[in-house]
């Protein structure tokens, strides 16, 4: 974790603010999509799509740094 943490932090900061908040709420705080949407002013389905797209962006940024899952 100590090796991945700084890389993850860098990649997270490259996301837009809305994408970063969506990922933090859903993945780190384990909030339901309805709550993520409410916080971002989106519907539940739009929040689901936002999180999915943000995670795709995050995976791509991590892969460029050699971190894959």
XYZ file of N, CA and C in Angstrom:
207
model
N 0.816 -1.192 0.000
C 0.000 0.000 0.000
C 0.860 1.256 0.000
N 1.978 1.229 0.716
C 2.827 2.420 0.800
C 3.396 2.816 -0.556
N 3.576 1.850 -1.457
C 4.082 2.163 -2.795
C 2.979 2.696 -3.701
N 1.763 2.213 -3.517
C 0.653 2.596 -4.390
C -0.003 3.901 -3.934
N -0.018 4.152 -2.661
C -0.720 5.309 -2.109
C -0.321 6.638 -2.752
N 0.958 6.955 -2.887
C 1.309 8.236 -3.514
C 0.886 8.313 -4.980
N 0.969 7.195 -5.688
C 0.569 7.161 -7.093
C -0.937 7.356 -7.205
N -1.689 6.707 -6.343
C -3.137 6.857 -6.331
C -3.521 8.294 -6.015
N -2.845 8.881 -5.052
C -3.121 10.263 -4.669
C -2.880 11.208 -5.845
N -1.775 11.029 -6.545
C -1.475 11.841 -7.727
C -2.554 11.688 -8.793
N -2.910 10.446 -9.083
C -3.909 10.175 -10.116
C -5.267 10.750 -9.727
N -5.624 10.662 -8.468
C -6.898 11.219 -8.004
C -6.929 12.729 -8.204
N -5.808 13.391 -7.960
C -5.768 14.852 -8.108
C -5.804 15.296 -9.558
N -5.573 14.389 -10.481
C -5.687 14.714 -11.900
C -7.138 14.666 -12.387
N -8.006 14.044 -11.621
C -9.427 14.005 -11.977
C -10.047 15.378 -11.733
N -11.175 15.630 -12.395
C -11.898 16.866 -12.098
C -12.433 16.781 -10.673
N -12.788 17.907 -10.127
C -13.317 17.942 -8.757
C -14.547 17.047 -8.615
N -15.475 17.143 -9.560
C -16.701 16.334 -9.485
C -16.389 14.846 -9.573
N -15.470 14.464 -10.454
C -15.086 13.052 -10.563
C -14.416 12.569 -9.276
N -13.536 13.402 -8.734
C -12.822 13.043 -7.499
C -13.811 12.856 -6.345
N -14.758 13.770 -6.212
C -15.760 13.667 -5.144
C -16.606 12.415 -5.337
N -17.000 12.148 -6.568
C -17.818 10.963 -6.849
C -17.089 9.687 -6.445
N -15.819 9.586 -6.808
C -15.030 8.391 -6.461
C -14.831 8.299 -4.953
N -14.522 9.405 -4.321
C -14.313 9.386 -2.872
C -15.570 8.958 -2.128
N -16.709 9.536 -2.520
C -17.958 9.188 -1.846
C -18.316 7.722 -2.058
N -18.208 7.256 -3.280
C -18.648 5.891 -3.590
C -17.648 4.839 -3.121
N -16.387 5.026 -3.425
C -15.400 3.968 -3.190
C -14.744 4.022 -1.817
N -14.521 5.202 -1.314
C -13.833 5.313 -0.031
C -14.803 5.441 1.140
N -15.905 6.147 0.918
C -16.904 6.296 1.979
C -18.058 5.312 1.830
N -18.084 4.581 0.725
C -19.097 3.563 0.439
C -20.533 4.095 0.514
N -20.714 5.290 -0.037
C -22.043 5.902 -0.070
C -22.841 5.321 -1.232
N -24.151 5.203 -1.081
C -24.990 4.718 -2.198
C -25.020 5.749 -3.332
N -25.301 5.259 -4.539
C -25.331 6.150 -5.696
C -26.336 7.280 -5.515
N -27.443 7.017 -4.853
C -28.440 8.069 -4.625
C -27.830 9.216 -3.827
N -27.021 8.905 -2.837
C -26.387 9.947 -2.028
C -25.297 10.670 -2.815
N -24.531 9.924 -3.601
C -23.520 10.546 -4.458
C -24.204 11.538 -5.396
N -25.297 11.096 -6.000
C -26.038 11.972 -6.897
C -26.555 13.211 -6.197
N -27.105 13.038 -5.015
C -27.637 14.176 -4.267
C -26.538 15.194 -3.965
N -25.373 14.711 -3.596
C -24.249 15.604 -3.279
C -23.752 16.353 -4.512
N -23.872 15.704 -5.690
C -23.371 16.317 -6.918
C -24.470 16.970 -7.762
N -25.703 16.907 -7.279
C -26.817 17.487 -8.022
C -27.190 16.666 -9.248
N -27.059 15.340 -9.127
C -27.336 14.422 -10.229
C -28.386 13.405 -9.808
N -28.973 12.754 -10.796
C -29.848 11.627 -10.485
C -28.982 10.447 -10.071
N -29.611 9.437 -9.522
C -28.886 8.240 -9.114
C -28.186 7.590 -10.313
N -28.890 7.496 -11.445
C -28.292 6.892 -12.639
C -27.138 7.726 -13.177
N -27.285 9.034 -13.158
C -26.197 9.904 -13.611
C -24.991 9.773 -12.688
N -25.233 9.622 -11.400
C -24.135 9.434 -10.454
C -23.416 8.113 -10.728
N -24.173 7.085 -11.040
C -23.581 5.784 -11.374
C -22.672 5.920 -12.602
N -23.163 6.618 -13.611
C -22.358 6.822 -14.824
C -21.128 7.675 -14.529
N -21.278 8.694 -13.697
C -20.152 9.566 -13.332
C -19.068 8.754 -12.639
N -19.464 7.927 -11.681
C -18.498 7.100 -10.958
C -17.817 6.118 -11.910
N -18.586 5.470 -12.753
C -18.008 4.508 -13.707
C -16.987 5.172 -14.616
N -17.331 6.321 -15.155
C -16.411 7.033 -16.051
C -15.185 7.540 -15.296
N -15.392 8.030 -14.089
C -14.271 8.517 -13.288
C -13.316 7.369 -12.946
N -13.868 6.206 -12.637
C -13.014 5.053 -12.339
C -12.244 4.604 -13.579
N -12.863 4.695 -14.750
C -12.156 4.383 -15.996
C -10.980 5.341 -16.192
N -11.216 6.619 -15.952
C -10.142 7.618 -16.073
C -9.031 7.330 -15.066
N -9.435 6.994 -13.853
C -8.460 6.705 -12.805
C -7.631 5.475 -13.161
N -8.271 4.420 -13.651
C -7.545 3.217 -14.071
C -6.527 3.541 -15.160
N -6.924 4.364 -16.119
C -6.026 4.738 -17.208
C -4.820 5.512 -16.679
N -5.060 6.419 -15.765
C -3.951 7.195 -15.191
C -3.022 6.303 -14.371
N -3.591 5.366 -13.646
C -2.763 4.446 -12.868
C -1.972 3.503 -13.793
N -2.597 3.064 -14.871
C -1.914 2.163 -15.810
C -0.711 2.876 -16.435
N -0.830 4.167 -16.725
C 0.305 4.920 -17.267
C 1.473 4.948 -16.298
N 1.164 4.805 -15.025
C 2.196 4.806 -13.987
C 2.644 3.385 -13.620
N 2.120 2.414 -14.344
C 2.528 1.022 -14.117
C 1.743 0.291 -13.054
N 0.647 0.880 -12.602
C -0.194 0.240 -11.579
C -1.420 -0.323 -12.275
N -1.562 -1.643 -12.245
C -2.716 -2.291 -12.863
C -3.357 -3.259 -11.874
N -4.593 -3.600 -12.171
C -5.274 -4.553 -11.297
C -5.677 -5.773 -12.088
